[in-house]
Amino acid sequence: MNRILSKWLPAYAFLYIVFLYLPVIFLPIFSVNTSAVPTLPLSGLTLKWYEELPHTPALLDAAWNSLIVGVAASILSTVLGICAARAITRYRFPGRTAINGLIMAPLVLPEIIVAISMLLVILQMGLSLSLFTVVLGHILICIPYSVTVLTSGFESFDRSLEEASADLGESAFGTFRRVTLPMVAPAIISSLLVSFTISLDEFIMAFFLAGTEATLPVYIWGQLRFAAKLPGVLALGTLLLLGSFILVSIAEVLRRRAARRAQTTGVAVA
Amino acid sequence: MTAAAEGVLPARARRGHRKALLQSEQAKGFALISPTFLYTLVLLVVPILVVIAHSFWSQDYLTIDRTFTLQQYRIALTEPIYRDLLMRSLVVSLLVSFFTVVLAYPIAFYISFHGGRHKGLWLFLITIPFWTSYLLRVMSWKVILGYNGVLNSGLMGLGIIDEPSTALLYNTTAVVITLTHAWAAFAVLPIFVSLEKVDRTLIEAATDLGDGPVRRFLRVTLPLSLPGVISAILIVMIPTVGDFVTPKLVGGKDGVMIANAIQAQFGKASNWPLGAALSVSTMIVVTAMAAAIVLIIRWASRLAR
């Protein structure tokens, strides 16, 4: 049994990774195909679909909109995430578990229901749909991820350092700025990157809340109706994939470095 | 006498001071979390209450009639079209959560027990595809399963089929495959976390007491990792029931799900109360189904022991 397991599990793991990556691999492959129809074997190699991208005004607008929304949503969700993660890891107070559960709820709710509820309230209040309403929605979606990343960052560092700083006469704010903040900076940057990536790829909230200003996923959705536009979408998708991959890799490296640093300082203190 | 009184007073003062400190600690914690809490309250809880309110109202051409009525629920739950869509959505989310969890368990097991130094790298490898645009991942499945798609041309190239099969795309199977792929990382992570928490000495103890690998797995590892399995099921099942992108892109006519109907009510059809009633019914039914499954799993695991 053990021998069978140790023989088959790695093979299964390999197949599973292939299953996960298979669809993703076809984006770059067909984005350099000369034919607009995605069939194998490729009819020829070309970069023309990439060259067309900067000459599509609607795409550039959408990219700019996505950038604004992503930056705003990631900063605000990280700020709100810092408040929540700090409160959860540092203080005990009544309703802590319930509030934490509520903050994490968007993670397990169908996104369409979150989106249409916000849509109803926004329209009832007489607000018009704009990039601002998309930012509001994206913050809600990003908060659970920010809180998760930040909580693990805040948990792994040594409380006695803060106490030492307080004993040496620093004010609460001074301690936070000069001791806590530098220690949790990697977690904060990783939260910013993760929420930016989520906002960049998020479609459902943006679809309902964007009004006439499209973000990149909304633009892509519009293009998917036209078969002839597919290669351009695949080229754009490949670039987005690369961008997300770089951002997430940086976030992961930072997270690991922070974890390792917290471990070594812990050893040094002990 | 005075000495005793002096001894009592500071103690009481200290206790009062400690209580005040505790209260202020509590107050500080609450104050710190309140911005995030209020944000979620105003933009999630209040809107959901508004949706629930709408589900008891009705649409009167362009205005909303705010007299209490159960009319919308009657339509949502008895009209054959909505009933079928809801049933299909439940079946799809059930199948998707089943397949994601069954496929994810071995890989989570492998990483946790045989990952060695590379656990972090494995997990990172599994989460990367999840960071690519969701729309494009669905689109890639369309490219793979389509009439002229990769799978068809591959099978024809190998001489297994003579002409492209149309059975691959635009049906419920395509929706299930695409969603199973999309939610894989969400199933691997919670199962991995709970497998990491399994006390390895318990497994050694089971071995020492004569349990073989299969019995050891069924009686120690699997039951102890059930919390991860349950949260994986919930994390996958509840959100998939509300997906409308996958059905629209790869589902075709037979793959339409309840979220497409909800989207139509808030878009073209513009009947908010009916859309609200459909949303609320979907949430209640899927939550009930998830709760039932959790209970069944718990009951089965108790029975197995």
Coordinates of C-alpha atoms in Angstrom, one line a residue:
Chain A
M1 CA 0.0 0.0 0.0
N2 CA 2.7 2.4 1.0
R3 CA 4.7 1.6 -2.0
I4 CA 1.7 2.0 -4.3
L5 CA 1.0 5.4 -2.7
S6 CA 4.5 6.7 -2.9
K7 CA 4.6 5.7 -6.6
W8 CA 1.2 7.0 -7.6
L9 CA 0.9 10.2 -5.5
P10 CA 3.7 12.1 -7.3
A11 CA 2.3 11.0 -10.6
Y12 CA -1.2 12.2 -9.5
A13 CA 0.3 15.5 -8.3
F14 CA 2.0 16.0 -11.7
L15 CA -1.3 15.3 -13.6
Y16 CA -3.2 17.7 -11.2
I17 CA -0.7 20.5 -12.0
V18 CA -1.1 19.8 -15.7
F19 CA -4.9 20.0 -15.3
L20 CA -4.5 23.3 -13.5
Y21 CA -2.1 24.8 -16.0
L22 CA -3.5 23.4 -19.2
P23 CA -6.1 26.1 -19.9
V24 CA -3.7 28.9 -18.8
I25 CA -1.0 27.7 -21.2
F26 CA -3.3 28.0 -24.3
L27 CA -3.7 31.8 -23.8
P28 CA -0.1 32.6 -24.8
I29 CA 0.0 29.8 -27.4
F30 CA -3.0 31.1 -29.4
S31 CA -2.1 34.7 -28.8
V32 CA 0.9 34.3 -31.3
N33 CA -1.2 32.4 -33.8
T34 CA -1.6 34.0 -37.3
S35 CA -5.2 32.6 -37.6
A36 CA -8.0 34.2 -35.6
V37 CA -9.5 30.7 -35.1
P38 CA -7.8 28.9 -32.1
T39 CA -7.1 25.5 -33.5
L40 CA -4.1 23.2 -33.4
P41 CA -1.7 23.0 -35.1
L42 CA -0.9 26.8 -35.3
S43 CA -1.1 28.3 -38.7
G44 CA 2.0 30.5 -38.1
L45 CA 3.6 32.7 -35.6
T46 CA 3.0 36.4 -35.3
L47 CA 3.1 39.3 -32.8
K48 CA 0.6 41.4 -34.7
W49 CA -2.2 40.9 -32.1
Y50 CA 0.2 42.4 -29.5
E51 CA 1.1 45.3 -31.8
E52 CA -2.6 46.1 -32.3
L53 CA -3.2 46.4 -28.5
P54 CA -1.8 50.0 -28.0
H55 CA -3.8 51.2 -30.9
T56 CA -7.2 50.3 -29.4
P57 CA -8.5 53.4 -27.5
A58 CA -11.3 51.5 -25.7
L59 CA -8.7 49.1 -24.4
L60 CA -6.4 51.9 -23.2
D61 CA -9.3 53.6 -21.4
A62 CA -10.3 50.3 -19.7
A63 CA -6.7 49.7 -18.7
W64 CA -6.5 53.2 -17.2
N65 CA -9.8 52.7 -15.4
S66 CA -8.6 49.3 -14.0
L67 CA -5.4 50.9 -12.8
I68 CA -7.3 53.7 -10.9
V69 CA -9.8 51.2 -9.4
G70 CA -7.0 48.8 -8.5
V71 CA -4.9 51.3 -6.7
A72 CA -7.8 52.9 -4.8
A73 CA -9.3 49.6 -3.8
S74 CA -6.0 48.0 -2.7
I75 CA -5.0 51.0 -0.6
L76 CA -8.4 51.4 1.1
S77 CA -8.9 47.6 1.6
T78 CA -5.4 47.4 3.1
V79 CA -6.1 50.3 5.5
L80 CA -9.4 48.7 6.6
G81 CA -7.6 45.4 6.7
I82 CA -4.9 46.8 9.0
C83 CA -7.5 48.1 11.5
A84 CA -9.3 44.7 11.5
A85 CA -6.2 42.5 11.7
R86 CA -4.6 44.6 14.4
A87 CA -7.8 44.6 16.5
I88 CA -8.2 40.8 16.0
T89 CA -4.6 39.9 16.9
R90 CA -4.0 42.4 19.6
Y91 CA -7.2 42.8 21.6
R92 CA -9.9 40.7 23.1
F93 CA -13.4 42.3 22.9
P94 CA -17.0 41.1 22.9
G95 CA -18.3 40.1 19.5
R96 CA -14.8 39.6 18.1
T97 CA -15.5 36.3 16.4
A98 CA -18.9 37.4 15.1
I99 CA -17.4 40.6 13.6
N100 CA -14.5 38.7 12.1
G101 CA -17.0 36.3 10.6
L102 CA -19.0 39.1 9.1
I103 CA -15.8 40.7 7.6
M104 CA -14.9 37.4 6.0
A105 CA -18.4 36.8 4.7
P106 CA -17.9 38.2 1.1
L107 CA -15.5 35.2 0.6
V108 CA -18.2 32.6 0.9
L109 CA -21.2 34.5 -0.5
P110 CA -22.1 34.2 -4.2
E111 CA -20.6 37.3 -5.7
I112 CA -23.7 38.1 -7.8
I113 CA -25.7 38.4 -4.7
V114 CA -23.2 40.9 -3.1
A115 CA -23.2 42.8 -6.4
I116 CA -26.9 43.1 -7.0
S117 CA -27.5 44.1 -3.3
M118 CA -25.0 46.9 -3.7
L119 CA -26.5 47.9 -7.0
L120 CA -30.0 48.1 -5.5
V121 CA -28.8 50.3 -2.6
I122 CA -26.7 52.6 -4.8
L123 CA -29.5 53.1 -7.3
Q124 CA -32.1 53.7 -4.5
M125 CA -29.9 56.3 -3.0
G126 CA -29.9 58.1 -6.3
L127 CA -26.1 57.7 -6.8
S128 CA -25.0 57.1 -10.3
L129 CA -22.8 54.1 -11.3
S130 CA -19.2 55.0 -11.9
L131 CA -15.7 53.9 -11.1
F132 CA -16.3 55.1 -7.6
T133 CA -19.0 52.5 -7.1
V134 CA -16.7 49.8 -8.5
V135 CA -14.1 50.8 -6.0
L136 CA -16.7 50.5 -3.2
G137 CA -17.5 47.0 -4.3
H138 CA -13.9 45.9 -4.8
I139 CA -12.9 47.0 -1.3
L140 CA -15.6 44.8 0.1
I141 CA -14.3 41.8 -2.0
C142 CA -10.7 42.5 -1.1
I143 CA -11.0 43.0 2.6
P144 CA -11.2 39.3 3.5
Y145 CA -7.9 38.7 1.6
S146 CA -6.2 41.7 3.1
V147 CA -7.3 40.7 6.6
T148 CA -6.0 37.1 6.1
V149 CA -2.6 38.2 4.8
L150 CA -2.3 40.9 7.5
T151 CA -3.5 38.7 10.4
S152 CA -0.8 36.2 9.6
G153 CA 1.7 39.0 9.4
F154 CA 0.6 40.6 12.7
E155 CA 0.5 37.2 14.5
S156 CA 4.0 36.1 13.7
F157 CA 5.8 39.0 15.3
D158 CA 6.9 39.3 18.9
R159 CA 4.7 41.3 21.2
S160 CA 7.5 41.8 23.7
L161 CA 9.2 44.2 21.2
E162 CA 6.2 46.5 21.4
E163 CA 6.2 46.3 25.2
A164 CA 9.9 47.1 25.3
S165 CA 9.3 50.1 23.2
A166 CA 6.5 51.3 25.5
D167 CA 8.7 50.7 28.5
L168 CA 11.4 52.8 26.9
G169 CA 8.9 55.7 26.8
E170 CA 7.5 55.6 23.3
S171 CA 3.9 56.7 22.9
A172 CA 1.4 54.2 21.5
F173 CA 1.5 55.9 18.1
G174 CA 5.3 56.1 18.2
T175 CA 5.5 52.4 19.0
F176 CA 3.2 51.6 16.1
R177 CA 5.2 53.8 13.7
R178 CA 8.7 52.8 14.8
V179 CA 8.3 49.2 15.9
T180 CA 5.1 47.6 14.6
L181 CA 5.0 49.1 11.2
P182 CA 8.5 48.2 10.1
M183 CA 7.9 44.6 11.3
V184 CA 4.6 44.2 9.4
A185 CA 5.6 46.2 6.3
P186 CA 6.1 43.0 4.2
A187 CA 2.6 41.9 5.1
I188 CA 1.2 45.3 4.2
I189 CA 2.9 45.3 0.8
S190 CA 1.7 41.8 0.2
S191 CA -1.8 42.8 1.1
L192 CA -1.6 45.7 -1.3
L193 CA -0.4 43.5 -4.1
V194 CA -2.9 40.7 -3.5
S195 CA -5.9 43.1 -3.4
F196 CA -4.6 45.0 -6.5
T197 CA -4.4 41.7 -8.4
I198 CA -7.9 40.7 -7.2
S199 CA -9.4 44.1 -8.3
L200 CA -7.6 43.9 -11.6
D201 CA -9.2 40.5 -12.4
E202 CA -12.6 41.0 -10.8
F203 CA -15.5 40.9 -13.2
I204 CA -18.9 40.4 -11.5
M205 CA -18.8 43.5 -9.2
A206 CA -17.4 45.7 -12.0
F207 CA -20.0 44.3 -14.5
F208 CA -22.9 45.4 -12.3
L209 CA -21.4 48.6 -10.7
A210 CA -19.4 50.1 -13.5
G211 CA -22.0 52.0 -15.5
T212 CA -20.5 53.2 -18.7
E213 CA -16.9 53.2 -17.6
A214 CA -15.5 49.7 -18.3
T215 CA -12.6 48.1 -16.4
L216 CA -10.4 45.6 -18.2
P217 CA -12.5 42.5 -17.4
V218 CA -15.7 44.3 -18.5
Y219 CA -13.9 45.3 -21.7
I220 CA -12.8 41.7 -22.3
W221 CA -16.4 40.5 -21.7
G222 CA -17.6 42.8 -24.4
Q223 CA -14.9 41.6 -26.8
L224 CA -15.7 37.9 -26.2
R225 CA -18.9 38.2 -28.2
F226 CA -16.9 38.7 -31.4
A227 CA -15.0 35.7 -32.6
A228 CA -12.7 37.9 -34.7
K229 CA -11.6 39.8 -31.6
L230 CA -10.5 36.6 -29.8
P231 CA -6.7 36.8 -30.6
G232 CA -6.5 40.3 -29.3
V233 CA -8.3 39.2 -26.1
L234 CA -5.8 36.3 -25.8
A235 CA -2.8 38.7 -26.2
L236 CA -4.3 41.0 -23.6
G237 CA -4.9 38.1 -21.4
T238 CA -1.3 36.9 -21.7
L239 CA -0.1 40.3 -20.6
L240 CA -2.5 40.4 -17.7
L241 CA -1.4 36.9 -16.7
L242 CA 2.2 38.0 -16.7
G243 CA 1.4 41.1 -14.7
S244 CA -0.6 39.1 -12.1
F245 CA 2.1 36.5 -11.9
I246 CA 4.8 39.1 -11.2
L247 CA 2.7 40.9 -8.6
V248 CA 1.7 37.6 -6.8
S249 CA 5.3 36.3 -6.9
I250 CA 6.6 39.5 -5.3
A251 CA 3.8 39.2 -2.6
E252 CA 4.8 35.6 -1.9
V253 CA 8.5 36.4 -1.6
L254 CA 7.8 39.3 0.8
R255 CA 5.4 37.1 2.8
R256 CA 8.1 34.4 3.2
R257 CA 10.8 36.8 4.0
A258 CA 8.6 38.3 6.7
A259 CA 7.8 34.9 8.1
R260 CA 11.5 33.9 8.2
R261 CA 12.5 37.2 9.8
A262 CA 9.8 36.8 12.5
Q263 CA 11.2 33.2 13.1
T264 CA 14.8 34.3 13.4
T265 CA 14.0 37.3 15.7
G266 CA 11.9 34.9 17.8
V267 CA 15.0 32.6 18.1
A268 CA 17.2 35.5 18.9
V269 CA 14.9 36.8 21.7
A270 CA 14.6 33.3 23.1
Chain B
M1 CA -6.8 48.6 62.1
T2 CA -5.7 51.5 60.0
A3 CA -2.9 49.4 58.5
A4 CA -5.5 46.9 57.5
A5 CA -7.7 49.6 56.0
E6 CA -4.7 50.9 54.1
G7 CA -4.0 47.4 52.8
V8 CA -7.6 47.0 51.6
L9 CA -8.0 50.3 49.8
P10 CA -5.1 50.1 47.4
A11 CA -6.1 46.6 46.5
R12 CA -9.6 47.7 45.7
A13 CA -8.3 50.7 43.8
R14 CA -6.0 48.4 41.9
R15 CA -8.9 46.1 41.0
G16 CA -10.9 49.0 39.8
H17 CA -8.0 50.2 37.8
R18 CA -7.5 46.8 36.3
K19 CA -11.2 46.6 35.4
A20 CA -11.0 50.1 33.8
L21 CA -7.9 49.0 31.9
L22 CA -9.7 45.9 30.7
Q23 CA -12.6 47.9 29.6
S24 CA -10.4 50.3 27.8
E25 CA -8.6 47.4 26.2
Q26 CA -12.0 46.1 25.0
A27 CA -13.0 49.6 23.9
K28 CA -9.7 50.1 22.0
G29 CA -10.1 46.8 20.2
F30 CA -13.7 47.6 19.3
A31 CA -12.8 51.1 18.2
L32 CA -10.0 49.7 16.0
I33 CA -12.1 47.2 14.2
S34 CA -15.1 49.5 13.8
P35 CA -14.1 51.2 10.5
T36 CA -13.9 47.8 8.8
F37 CA -17.0 46.5 10.7
L38 CA -19.0 49.6 9.7
Y39 CA -17.9 49.3 6.1
T40 CA -19.1 45.7 5.9
L41 CA -22.3 46.6 7.7
V42 CA -23.2 49.5 5.4
L43 CA -22.1 47.9 2.1
L44 CA -23.0 44.3 2.8
V45 CA -25.5 43.8 5.6
V46 CA -27.7 46.8 4.8
P47 CA -27.8 46.0 1.0
I48 CA -28.7 42.4 1.7
L49 CA -31.6 43.6 4.0
V50 CA -32.7 45.9 1.2
V51 CA -32.7 42.9 -1.2
I52 CA -34.8 40.9 1.3
A53 CA -37.2 43.8 1.6
H54 CA -37.5 44.0 -2.2
S55 CA -38.4 40.3 -2.4
F56 CA -41.6 41.0 -0.5
W57 CA -42.6 43.9 -2.8
S58 CA -43.7 44.0 -6.4
Q59 CA -42.9 45.8 -9.6
D60 CA -45.6 48.1 -11.0
Y61 CA -44.2 49.1 -14.4
L62 CA -41.4 51.5 -13.5
T63 CA -42.2 52.0 -9.8
I64 CA -42.0 49.6 -7.0
D65 CA -45.2 48.8 -5.1
R66 CA -44.2 48.5 -1.4
T67 CA -47.2 46.5 -0.1
F68 CA -46.2 43.2 1.4
T69 CA -46.7 40.3 -0.9
L70 CA -45.4 36.7 -1.3
Q71 CA -46.2 36.8 -5.0
Q72 CA -42.5 36.9 -6.0
Y73 CA -41.6 33.8 -4.0
R74 CA -44.6 32.0 -5.5
I75 CA -43.2 32.8 -9.0
A76 CA -39.6 32.0 -8.0
L77 CA -40.4 28.7 -6.5
T78 CA -43.3 27.4 -8.6
E79 CA -42.7 28.7 -12.2
P80 CA -41.2 25.6 -14.0
I81 CA -38.4 27.7 -15.6
Y82 CA -37.0 29.1 -12.3
R83 CA -37.5 25.8 -10.5
D84 CA -35.5 24.0 -13.2
L85 CA -32.8 26.6 -13.2
L86 CA -32.5 26.4 -9.4
M87 CA -32.4 22.6 -9.4
R88 CA -29.8 22.6 -12.1
S89 CA -27.7 25.2 -10.2
L90 CA -27.9 23.1 -7.1
V91 CA -26.9 19.9 -9.0
V92 CA -24.0 21.8 -10.7
S93 CA -22.7 23.2 -7.4
L94 CA -23.0 19.9 -5.7
L95 CA -21.1 18.1 -8.5
V96 CA -18.4 20.8 -8.7
S97 CA -17.8 20.8 -4.9
F98 CA -17.7 16.9 -5.0
F99 CA -15.2 16.8 -7.8
T100 CA -13.0 19.7 -6.5
V101 CA -12.8 18.1 -3.1
V102 CA -12.2 14.5 -4.3
L103 CA -9.5 15.7 -6.7
A104 CA -8.0 18.1 -4.2
Y105 CA -7.7 15.7 -1.3
P106 CA -4.9 13.6 -2.7
I107 CA -2.8 16.6 -3.7
A108 CA -3.3 18.3 -0.3
F109 CA -2.3 14.9 1.3
Y110 CA 0.7 14.6 -0.9
I111 CA 1.9 18.2 -0.2
S112 CA 1.3 17.8 3.6
F113 CA 2.9 14.4 4.0
H114 CA 5.4 14.2 1.2
G115 CA 6.0 17.8 0.4
G116 CA 9.1 18.0 2.5
R117 CA 10.9 21.3 2.2
H118 CA 8.9 22.4 -0.8
K119 CA 5.5 22.7 0.7
G120 CA 5.4 26.4 0.2
L121 CA 6.5 26.1 -3.4
W122 CA 3.8 23.5 -4.1
L123 CA 1.0 25.6 -2.6
F124 CA 2.3 28.6 -4.6
L125 CA 2.3 26.5 -7.8
I126 CA -1.3 25.5 -7.2
T127 CA -2.5 29.1 -6.5
I128 CA -0.9 30.7 -9.6
P129 CA -3.6 29.7 -12.1
F130 CA -6.2 31.1 -9.7
W131 CA -4.6 34.6 -10.1
T132 CA -5.3 34.7 -13.9
S133 CA -8.4 36.4 -15.1
Y134 CA -11.4 34.3 -14.4
L135 CA -13.1 35.3 -17.7
L136 CA -10.0 34.2 -19.6
R137 CA -9.8 30.8 -17.8
V138 CA -13.4 30.1 -18.8
M139 CA -12.6 31.3 -22.3
S140 CA -9.6 28.9 -22.5
W141 CA -12.0 26.0 -21.7
K142 CA -14.1 27.1 -24.5
V143 CA -11.0 27.0 -26.7
I144 CA -10.2 23.5 -25.5
L145 CA -13.7 22.0 -25.7
G146 CA -15.0 23.8 -28.8
Y147 CA -16.0 22.3 -32.1
N148 CA -12.6 23.2 -33.7
G149 CA -11.0 23.1 -30.3
V150 CA -7.8 21.6 -28.9
L151 CA -9.4 18.5 -27.6
N152 CA -11.3 17.7 -30.8
S153 CA -8.4 18.4 -33.1
G154 CA -6.1 16.4 -30.8
L155 CA -8.5 13.4 -30.8
M156 CA -8.9 13.6 -34.6
G157 CA -5.1 13.9 -35.0
L158 CA -4.7 10.7 -33.0
G159 CA -7.4 9.1 -35.1
I160 CA -9.7 8.4 -32.2
I161 CA -12.6 10.2 -33.7
D162 CA -13.4 11.0 -37.4
E163 CA -15.2 14.3 -37.1
P164 CA -15.3 16.9 -34.3
S165 CA -17.6 16.0 -31.4
T166 CA -20.2 18.6 -30.4
A167 CA -20.8 16.8 -27.1
L168 CA -17.9 18.6 -25.4
L169 CA -19.1 22.2 -25.3
Y170 CA -22.4 24.0 -24.5
N171 CA -23.8 21.7 -21.9
T172 CA -23.8 21.1 -18.1
T173 CA -20.7 18.9 -18.3
A174 CA -18.7 21.8 -19.7
V175 CA -19.9 24.0 -16.9
V176 CA -18.9 21.4 -14.3
I177 CA -15.4 20.9 -15.8
T178 CA -14.8 24.6 -16.0
L179 CA -15.9 25.4 -12.5
T180 CA -14.1 22.4 -11.0
H181 CA -10.9 23.8 -12.5
A182 CA -11.7 27.4 -11.4
W183 CA -12.2 26.4 -7.7
A184 CA -9.4 23.9 -7.4
A185 CA -7.1 26.1 -5.2
F186 CA -10.0 26.9 -2.9
A187 CA -10.4 23.2 -2.1
V188 CA -6.7 22.4 -1.8
L189 CA -5.8 25.1 0.7
P190 CA -8.3 24.4 3.5
I191 CA -7.8 20.6 3.3
F192 CA -4.0 21.2 3.4
V193 CA -4.3 23.4 6.5
S194 CA -6.3 20.8 8.4
L195 CA -3.9 18.0 7.3
E196 CA -1.0 20.0 8.6
K197 CA -2.8 20.1 12.0
V198 CA -3.1 16.3 12.2
D199 CA -0.8 15.2 15.0
R200 CA 1.7 12.9 13.4
T201 CA 2.2 11.0 16.7
L202 CA -1.4 9.8 16.5
I203 CA -0.6 8.2 13.1
E204 CA 2.5 6.6 14.6
A205 CA 0.5 5.3 17.5
A206 CA -2.1 3.8 15.1
T207 CA 0.8 2.0 13.3
D208 CA 2.3 0.8 16.6
L209 CA -1.1 -0.6 17.6
G210 CA -1.2 -2.6 14.4
D211 CA -3.4 -0.5 12.0
G212 CA -2.4 -0.9 8.3
P213 CA -2.0 2.1 6.1
V214 CA -5.7 2.0 4.9
R215 CA -7.2 1.6 8.3
R216 CA -4.8 4.2 9.7
F217 CA -5.9 6.7 7.0
L218 CA -9.6 5.9 7.4
R219 CA -9.6 6.0 11.2
V220 CA -7.0 8.7 12.0
T221 CA -6.0 11.0 9.2
L222 CA -9.3 11.3 7.3
P223 CA -11.5 12.0 10.4
L224 CA -9.0 14.5 11.7
S225 CA -8.9 16.4 8.4
L226 CA -12.7 16.5 8.1
P227 CA -13.0 20.2 9.2
G228 CA -10.8 21.1 6.1
V229 CA -13.0 18.9 3.8
I230 CA -16.1 20.6 5.2
S231 CA -14.8 24.1 4.8
A232 CA -13.6 23.2 1.3
I233 CA -17.1 22.0 0.4
L234 CA -18.7 25.2 1.7
I235 CA -16.2 27.5 0.1
V236 CA -16.8 25.9 -3.3
M237 CA -20.5 25.1 -3.1
I238 CA -22.0 28.4 -2.0
P239 CA -20.3 30.7 -4.5
T240 CA -20.6 28.4 -7.5
V241 CA -24.4 28.4 -7.2
G242 CA -24.3 32.1 -8.1
D243 CA -22.0 31.9 -11.1
F244 CA -23.3 33.3 -14.3
V245 CA -20.1 33.8 -16.4
T246 CA -19.3 30.1 -16.9
P247 CA -22.9 29.1 -17.9
K248 CA -23.1 32.0 -20.3
L249 CA -19.7 31.2 -22.0
V250 CA -19.6 27.4 -22.0
G251 CA -23.0 26.3 -20.8
G252 CA -25.1 26.9 -24.0
K253 CA -28.8 26.5 -23.8
D254 CA -28.8 23.5 -21.4
G255 CA -26.2 25.0 -19.1
V256 CA -28.1 28.1 -18.0
M257 CA -28.1 28.6 -14.2
I258 CA -30.2 30.6 -11.7
A259 CA -27.7 33.4 -11.6
N260 CA -28.3 34.1 -15.3
A261 CA -32.0 34.5 -14.5
I262 CA -31.1 36.8 -11.5
Q263 CA -28.8 38.9 -13.8
A264 CA -31.6 39.2 -16.4
Q265 CA -34.1 40.5 -13.7
F266 CA -31.6 43.2 -12.7
G267 CA -30.7 43.9 -16.3
K268 CA -32.9 43.6 -19.4
A269 CA -36.1 42.3 -17.7
S270 CA -35.8 44.9 -14.9
N271 CA -38.0 43.2 -12.3
W272 CA -36.1 43.9 -9.1
P273 CA -38.5 42.3 -6.7
L274 CA -38.5 39.0 -8.7
G275 CA -34.7 39.1 -9.0
A276 CA -34.5 39.7 -5.2
A277 CA -36.8 36.8 -4.5
L278 CA -34.8 34.6 -6.7
S279 CA -31.6 35.6 -5.0
V280 CA -33.0 35.1 -1.5
S281 CA -34.5 31.7 -2.4
T282 CA -31.2 30.6 -3.9
M283 CA -29.2 31.6 -0.8
I284 CA -31.6 29.8 1.5
V285 CA -31.8 26.7 -0.5
V286 CA -28.0 26.4 -1.1
T287 CA -27.3 27.1 2.6
A288 CA -29.8 24.4 3.6
M289 CA -28.2 22.0 1.2
A290 CA -24.7 22.8 2.5
A291 CA -25.8 22.4 6.1
A292 CA -27.4 19.0 5.2
I293 CA -24.2 17.8 3.6
V294 CA -22.1 18.9 6.6
L295 CA -24.5 17.0 8.9
I296 CA -24.3 13.9 6.7
I297 CA -20.5 13.9 6.6
R298 CA -20.3 14.3 10.4
W299 CA -22.8 11.5 10.9
A300 CA -21.0 9.2 8.4
S301 CA -17.6 9.9 10.1
R302 CA -19.1 9.0 13.5
L303 CA -20.5 5.9 12.1
A304 CA -17.2 4.9 10.5
R305 CA -15.4 5.1 13.8

